Short mmCIF file of C-alpha atoms in Angstrom, two decimals:
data_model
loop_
_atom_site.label_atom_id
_atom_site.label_comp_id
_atom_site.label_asym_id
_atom_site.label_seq_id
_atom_site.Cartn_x
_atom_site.Cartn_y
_atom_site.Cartn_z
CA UNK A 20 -0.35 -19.67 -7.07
CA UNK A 21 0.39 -16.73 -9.48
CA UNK A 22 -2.06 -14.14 -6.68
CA UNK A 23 -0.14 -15.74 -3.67
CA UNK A 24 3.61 -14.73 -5.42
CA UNK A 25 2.21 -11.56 -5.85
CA UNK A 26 1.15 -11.29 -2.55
CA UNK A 27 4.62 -12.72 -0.89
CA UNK A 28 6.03 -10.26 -3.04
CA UNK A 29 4.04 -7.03 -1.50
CA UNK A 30 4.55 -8.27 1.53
CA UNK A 31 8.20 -8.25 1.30
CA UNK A 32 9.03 -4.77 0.29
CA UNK A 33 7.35 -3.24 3.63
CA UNK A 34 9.15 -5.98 5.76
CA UNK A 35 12.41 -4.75 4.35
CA UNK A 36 11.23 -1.72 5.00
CA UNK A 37 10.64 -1.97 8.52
CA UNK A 38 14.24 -3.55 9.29
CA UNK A 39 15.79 -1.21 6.87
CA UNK A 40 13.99 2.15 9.18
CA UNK A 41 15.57 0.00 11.83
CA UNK A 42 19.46 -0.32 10.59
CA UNK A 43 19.56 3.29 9.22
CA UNK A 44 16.69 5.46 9.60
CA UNK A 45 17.72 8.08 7.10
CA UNK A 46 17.39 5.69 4.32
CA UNK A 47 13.68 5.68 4.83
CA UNK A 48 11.97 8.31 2.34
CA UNK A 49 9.06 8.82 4.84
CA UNK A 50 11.62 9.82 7.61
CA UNK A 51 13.63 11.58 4.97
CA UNK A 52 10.65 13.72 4.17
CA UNK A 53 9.90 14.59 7.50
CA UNK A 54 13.33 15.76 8.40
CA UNK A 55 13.43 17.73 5.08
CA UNK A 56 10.02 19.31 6.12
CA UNK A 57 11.37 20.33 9.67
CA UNK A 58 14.66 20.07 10.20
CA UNK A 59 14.40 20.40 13.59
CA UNK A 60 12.46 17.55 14.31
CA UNK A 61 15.08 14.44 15.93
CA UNK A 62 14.54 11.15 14.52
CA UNK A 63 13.57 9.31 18.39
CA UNK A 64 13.70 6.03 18.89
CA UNK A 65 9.76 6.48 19.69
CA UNK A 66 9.21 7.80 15.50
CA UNK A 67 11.81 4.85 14.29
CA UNK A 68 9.80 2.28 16.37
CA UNK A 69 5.83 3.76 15.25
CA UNK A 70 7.77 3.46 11.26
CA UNK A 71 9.16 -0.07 12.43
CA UNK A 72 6.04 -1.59 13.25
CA UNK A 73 4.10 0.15 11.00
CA UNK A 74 6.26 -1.21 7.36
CA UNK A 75 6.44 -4.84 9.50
CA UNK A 76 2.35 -5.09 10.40
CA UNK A 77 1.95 -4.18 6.29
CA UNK A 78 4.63 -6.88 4.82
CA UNK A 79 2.53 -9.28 7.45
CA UNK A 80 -0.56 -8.43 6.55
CA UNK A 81 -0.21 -8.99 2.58
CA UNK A 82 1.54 -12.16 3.23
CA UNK A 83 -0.82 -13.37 5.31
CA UNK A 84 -3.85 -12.80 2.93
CA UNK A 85 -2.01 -14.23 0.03
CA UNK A 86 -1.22 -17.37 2.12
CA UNK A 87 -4.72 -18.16 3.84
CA UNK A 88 -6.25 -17.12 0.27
CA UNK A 89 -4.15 -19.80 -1.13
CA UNK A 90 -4.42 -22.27 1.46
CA UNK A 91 -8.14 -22.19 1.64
CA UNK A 92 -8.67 -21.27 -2.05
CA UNK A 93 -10.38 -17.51 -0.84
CA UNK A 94 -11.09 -14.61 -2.30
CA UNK A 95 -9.14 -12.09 -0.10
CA UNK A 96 -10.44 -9.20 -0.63
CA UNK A 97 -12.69 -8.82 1.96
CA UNK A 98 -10.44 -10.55 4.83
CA UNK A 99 -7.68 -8.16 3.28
CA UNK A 100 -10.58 -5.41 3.87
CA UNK A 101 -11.24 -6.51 7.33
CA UNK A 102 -7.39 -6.80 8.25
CA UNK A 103 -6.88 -3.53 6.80
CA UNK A 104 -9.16 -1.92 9.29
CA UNK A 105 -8.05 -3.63 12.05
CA UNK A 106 -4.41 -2.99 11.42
CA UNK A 107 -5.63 1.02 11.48
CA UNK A 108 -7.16 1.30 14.36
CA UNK A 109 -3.72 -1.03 15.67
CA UNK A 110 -1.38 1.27 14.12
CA UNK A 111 -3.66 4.27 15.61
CA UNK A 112 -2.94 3.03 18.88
CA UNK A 113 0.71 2.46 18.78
CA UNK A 114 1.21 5.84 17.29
CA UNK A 115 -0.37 7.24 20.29
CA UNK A 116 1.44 4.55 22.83
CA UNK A 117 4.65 5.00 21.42
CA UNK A 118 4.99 8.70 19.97
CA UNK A 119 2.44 9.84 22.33
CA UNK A 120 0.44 11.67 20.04
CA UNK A 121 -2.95 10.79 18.48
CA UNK A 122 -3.72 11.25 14.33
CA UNK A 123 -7.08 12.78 14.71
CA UNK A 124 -7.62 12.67 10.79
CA UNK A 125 -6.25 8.73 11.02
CA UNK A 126 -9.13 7.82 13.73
CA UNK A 127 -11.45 9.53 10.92
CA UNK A 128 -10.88 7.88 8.28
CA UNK A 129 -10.77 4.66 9.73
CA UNK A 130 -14.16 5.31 11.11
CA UNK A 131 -15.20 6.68 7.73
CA UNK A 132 -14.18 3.58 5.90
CA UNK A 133 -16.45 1.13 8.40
CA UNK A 134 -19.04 3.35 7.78
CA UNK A 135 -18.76 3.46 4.38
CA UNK A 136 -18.32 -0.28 3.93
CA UNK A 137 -21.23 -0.92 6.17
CA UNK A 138 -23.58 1.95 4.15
CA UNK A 139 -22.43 0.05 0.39
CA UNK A 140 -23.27 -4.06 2.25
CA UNK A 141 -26.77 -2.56 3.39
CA UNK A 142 -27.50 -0.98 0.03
CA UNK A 143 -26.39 -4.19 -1.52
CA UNK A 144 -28.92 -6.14 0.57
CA UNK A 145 -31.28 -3.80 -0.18
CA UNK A 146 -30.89 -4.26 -3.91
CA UNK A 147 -31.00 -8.11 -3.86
CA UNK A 148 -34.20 -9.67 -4.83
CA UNK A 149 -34.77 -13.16 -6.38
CA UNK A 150 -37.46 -12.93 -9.15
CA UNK A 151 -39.28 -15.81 -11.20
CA UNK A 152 -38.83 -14.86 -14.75
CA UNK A 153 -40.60 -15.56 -18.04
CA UNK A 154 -37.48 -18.11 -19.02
CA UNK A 155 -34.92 -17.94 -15.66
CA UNK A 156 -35.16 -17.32 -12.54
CA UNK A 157 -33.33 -13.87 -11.71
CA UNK A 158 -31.16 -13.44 -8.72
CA UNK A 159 -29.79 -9.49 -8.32
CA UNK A 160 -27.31 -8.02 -6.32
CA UNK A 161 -23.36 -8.88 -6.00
CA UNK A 162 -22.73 -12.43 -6.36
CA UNK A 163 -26.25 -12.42 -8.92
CA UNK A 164 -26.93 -14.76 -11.17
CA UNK A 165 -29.43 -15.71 -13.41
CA UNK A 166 -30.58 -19.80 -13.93
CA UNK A 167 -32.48 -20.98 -17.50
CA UNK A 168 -35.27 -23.17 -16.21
CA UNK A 169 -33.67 -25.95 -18.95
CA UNK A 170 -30.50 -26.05 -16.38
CA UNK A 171 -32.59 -26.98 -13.47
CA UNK A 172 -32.21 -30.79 -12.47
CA UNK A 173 -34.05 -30.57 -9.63
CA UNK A 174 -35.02 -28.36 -6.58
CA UNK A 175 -35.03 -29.74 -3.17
CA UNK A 176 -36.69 -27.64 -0.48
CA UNK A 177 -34.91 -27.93 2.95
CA UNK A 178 -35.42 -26.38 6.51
CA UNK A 179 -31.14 -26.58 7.34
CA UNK A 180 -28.62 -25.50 5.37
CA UNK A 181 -25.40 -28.27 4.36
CA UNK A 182 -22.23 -27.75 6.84
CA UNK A 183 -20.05 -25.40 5.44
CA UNK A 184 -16.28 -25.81 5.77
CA UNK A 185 -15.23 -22.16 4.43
CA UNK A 186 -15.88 -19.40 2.04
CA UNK A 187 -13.90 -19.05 -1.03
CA UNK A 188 -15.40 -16.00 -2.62
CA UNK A 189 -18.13 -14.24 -0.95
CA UNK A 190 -19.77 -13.33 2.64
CA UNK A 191 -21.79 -14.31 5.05
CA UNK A 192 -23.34 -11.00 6.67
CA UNK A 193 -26.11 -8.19 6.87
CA UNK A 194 -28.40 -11.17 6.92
CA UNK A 195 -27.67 -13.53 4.59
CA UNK A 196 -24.78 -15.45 3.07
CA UNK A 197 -23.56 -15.00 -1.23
CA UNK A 198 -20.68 -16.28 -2.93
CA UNK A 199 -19.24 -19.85 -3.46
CA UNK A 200 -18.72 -21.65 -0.37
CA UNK A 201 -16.79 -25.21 0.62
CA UNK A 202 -18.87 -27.84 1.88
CA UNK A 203 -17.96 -30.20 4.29
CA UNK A 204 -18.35 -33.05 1.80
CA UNK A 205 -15.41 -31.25 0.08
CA UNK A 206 -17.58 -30.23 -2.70
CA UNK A 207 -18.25 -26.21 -3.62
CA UNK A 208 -21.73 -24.53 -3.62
CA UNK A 209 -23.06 -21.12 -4.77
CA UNK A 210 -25.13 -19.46 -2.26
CA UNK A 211 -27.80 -16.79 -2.85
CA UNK A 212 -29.54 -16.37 0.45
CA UNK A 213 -31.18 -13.10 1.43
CA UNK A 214 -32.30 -14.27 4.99
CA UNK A 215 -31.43 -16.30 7.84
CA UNK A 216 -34.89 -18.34 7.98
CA UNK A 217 -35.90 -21.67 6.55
CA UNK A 218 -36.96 -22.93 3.82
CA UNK A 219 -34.20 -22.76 1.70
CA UNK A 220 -33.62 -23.87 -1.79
CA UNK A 221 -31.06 -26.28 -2.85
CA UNK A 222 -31.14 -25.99 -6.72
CA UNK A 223 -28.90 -28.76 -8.57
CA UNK A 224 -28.13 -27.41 -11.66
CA UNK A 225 -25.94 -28.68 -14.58
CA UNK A 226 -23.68 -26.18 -13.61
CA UNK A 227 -23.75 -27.63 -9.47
CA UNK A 228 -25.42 -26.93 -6.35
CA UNK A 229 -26.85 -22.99 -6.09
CA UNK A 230 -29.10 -22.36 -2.84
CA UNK A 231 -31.35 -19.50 -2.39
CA UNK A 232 -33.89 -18.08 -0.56
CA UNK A 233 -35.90 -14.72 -0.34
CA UNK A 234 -35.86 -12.26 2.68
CA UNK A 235 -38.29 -13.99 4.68
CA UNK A 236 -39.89 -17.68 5.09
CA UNK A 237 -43.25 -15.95 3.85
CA UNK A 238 -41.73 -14.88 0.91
CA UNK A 239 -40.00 -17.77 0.16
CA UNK A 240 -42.81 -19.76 0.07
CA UNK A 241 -43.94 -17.13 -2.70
CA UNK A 242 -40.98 -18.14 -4.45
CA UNK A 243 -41.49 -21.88 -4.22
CA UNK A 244 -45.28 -21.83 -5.78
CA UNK A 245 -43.72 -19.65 -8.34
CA UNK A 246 -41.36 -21.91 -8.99
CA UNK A 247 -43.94 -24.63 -9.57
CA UNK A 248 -45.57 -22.88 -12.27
CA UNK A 249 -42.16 -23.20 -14.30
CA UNK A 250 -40.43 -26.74 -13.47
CA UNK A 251 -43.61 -28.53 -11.86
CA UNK A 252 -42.78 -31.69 -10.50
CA UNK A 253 -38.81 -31.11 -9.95
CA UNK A 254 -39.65 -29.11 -7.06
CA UNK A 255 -40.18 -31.27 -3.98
CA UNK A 256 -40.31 -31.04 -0.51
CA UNK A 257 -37.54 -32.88 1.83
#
């Protein structure tokens, strides 16, 4: 409740923003700048409608994170992230449609930033491995964990994954899926999986449900016989 105030709260100030820039546009500091800067520029209804719906897509866009996040009980950071981009490239356009001129060094940096983000998930991926230890089994990368054999209840080796309702906190891309997700029995699981194929491990721990799997079915079936070696018989086949 406390991150979706917060949000509302955001939000707001750009919406009042927006129908302030409306109602009186010299009361806007960005418009007050840029008549300071060149006098000579006029303040057209085209500039006063790009600030308008700039300030109002902003107030929407927090609010609208804070209230799915709350809602579904999600992390928003990376639907914020993925709004934010959109919105960009949005506000890229109207600029263009409205003021009929394009920011060169706005398309940029919007590009930039999907790059970016796209460079940092790969390197993640690239970086998560799931490794039988001595005393745990080791799970690296964001969203890593690491499980003491002792905490293991059983392990149940499946060839579908359980319906999932939503994510709360995590992702579900660059080939795999991390993060705590809601099931459709209502009840929450951890997911660690590197890859898309089958087997898959559904590991009930004292802690709950954590599934995982390895890069590739060959590799998982590394993993399982590994697995063996540690918890013997509370590894079975479905």
């Amino acid at each position: 409740m406390a991150a979706l105030i917060v949000y509302i709260v955001f939000g707001l100030f750009p919406i009042y923003k927006a129908f302030q820039v409306r109602r009186d546009p010299m009361k806007s500091r960005n418009l007050r700048k840029m008549k300071a800067l060149n006098p000579e520029v006029e303040l057209t209804p085209g500039i006063q409608k790009f600030y308008f719906v700039n300030y109002l897509i902003t107030g929407i866009l927090w609010m609208l994170t804070g209230v799915i996040g709350w809602l579904f009980g999600m992390n928003p950071t990376y639907l914020m992230l993925a709004l934010a981009i959109i919105a960009g490239f949005a506000l890229f356009m109207a600029k263009w449609r409205i003021m009929g001129v394009a920011s060169t060094w706005h398309l940029v940096v919007l590009a930039l930033a999907v790059v970016l983000f796209v460079l940092y998930s790969l390197w993640q991926f690239r970086n998560s491995k799931v490794a039988v230890l001595p005393e745990t089994i080791c799970i690296e990368g964001d969203y890593g964990t690491e499980i003491h054999y002792q905490a293991i209840d059983s392990v149940l080796v499946v060839n579908a994954l359980p319906d999932i309702r939503y994510c709360k906190d995590g992702h579900g891309f660059v080939g795999g899926k991390k993060g705590v997700f809601r099931l459709k029995d209502g009840s929450d699981a951890k997911f660690y999986l590197l890859g898309n194929e089958a087997p898959y491990l559904m590991i009930y721990t004292d802690s709950g449900l954590i599934l995982v799997n390895r890069k590739t079915a060959a590799e998982t079936e590394q993993l399982i016989e590994e697995l063996k070696e540690k918890i013997g018989n509370r590894i079975v086949k479905s």
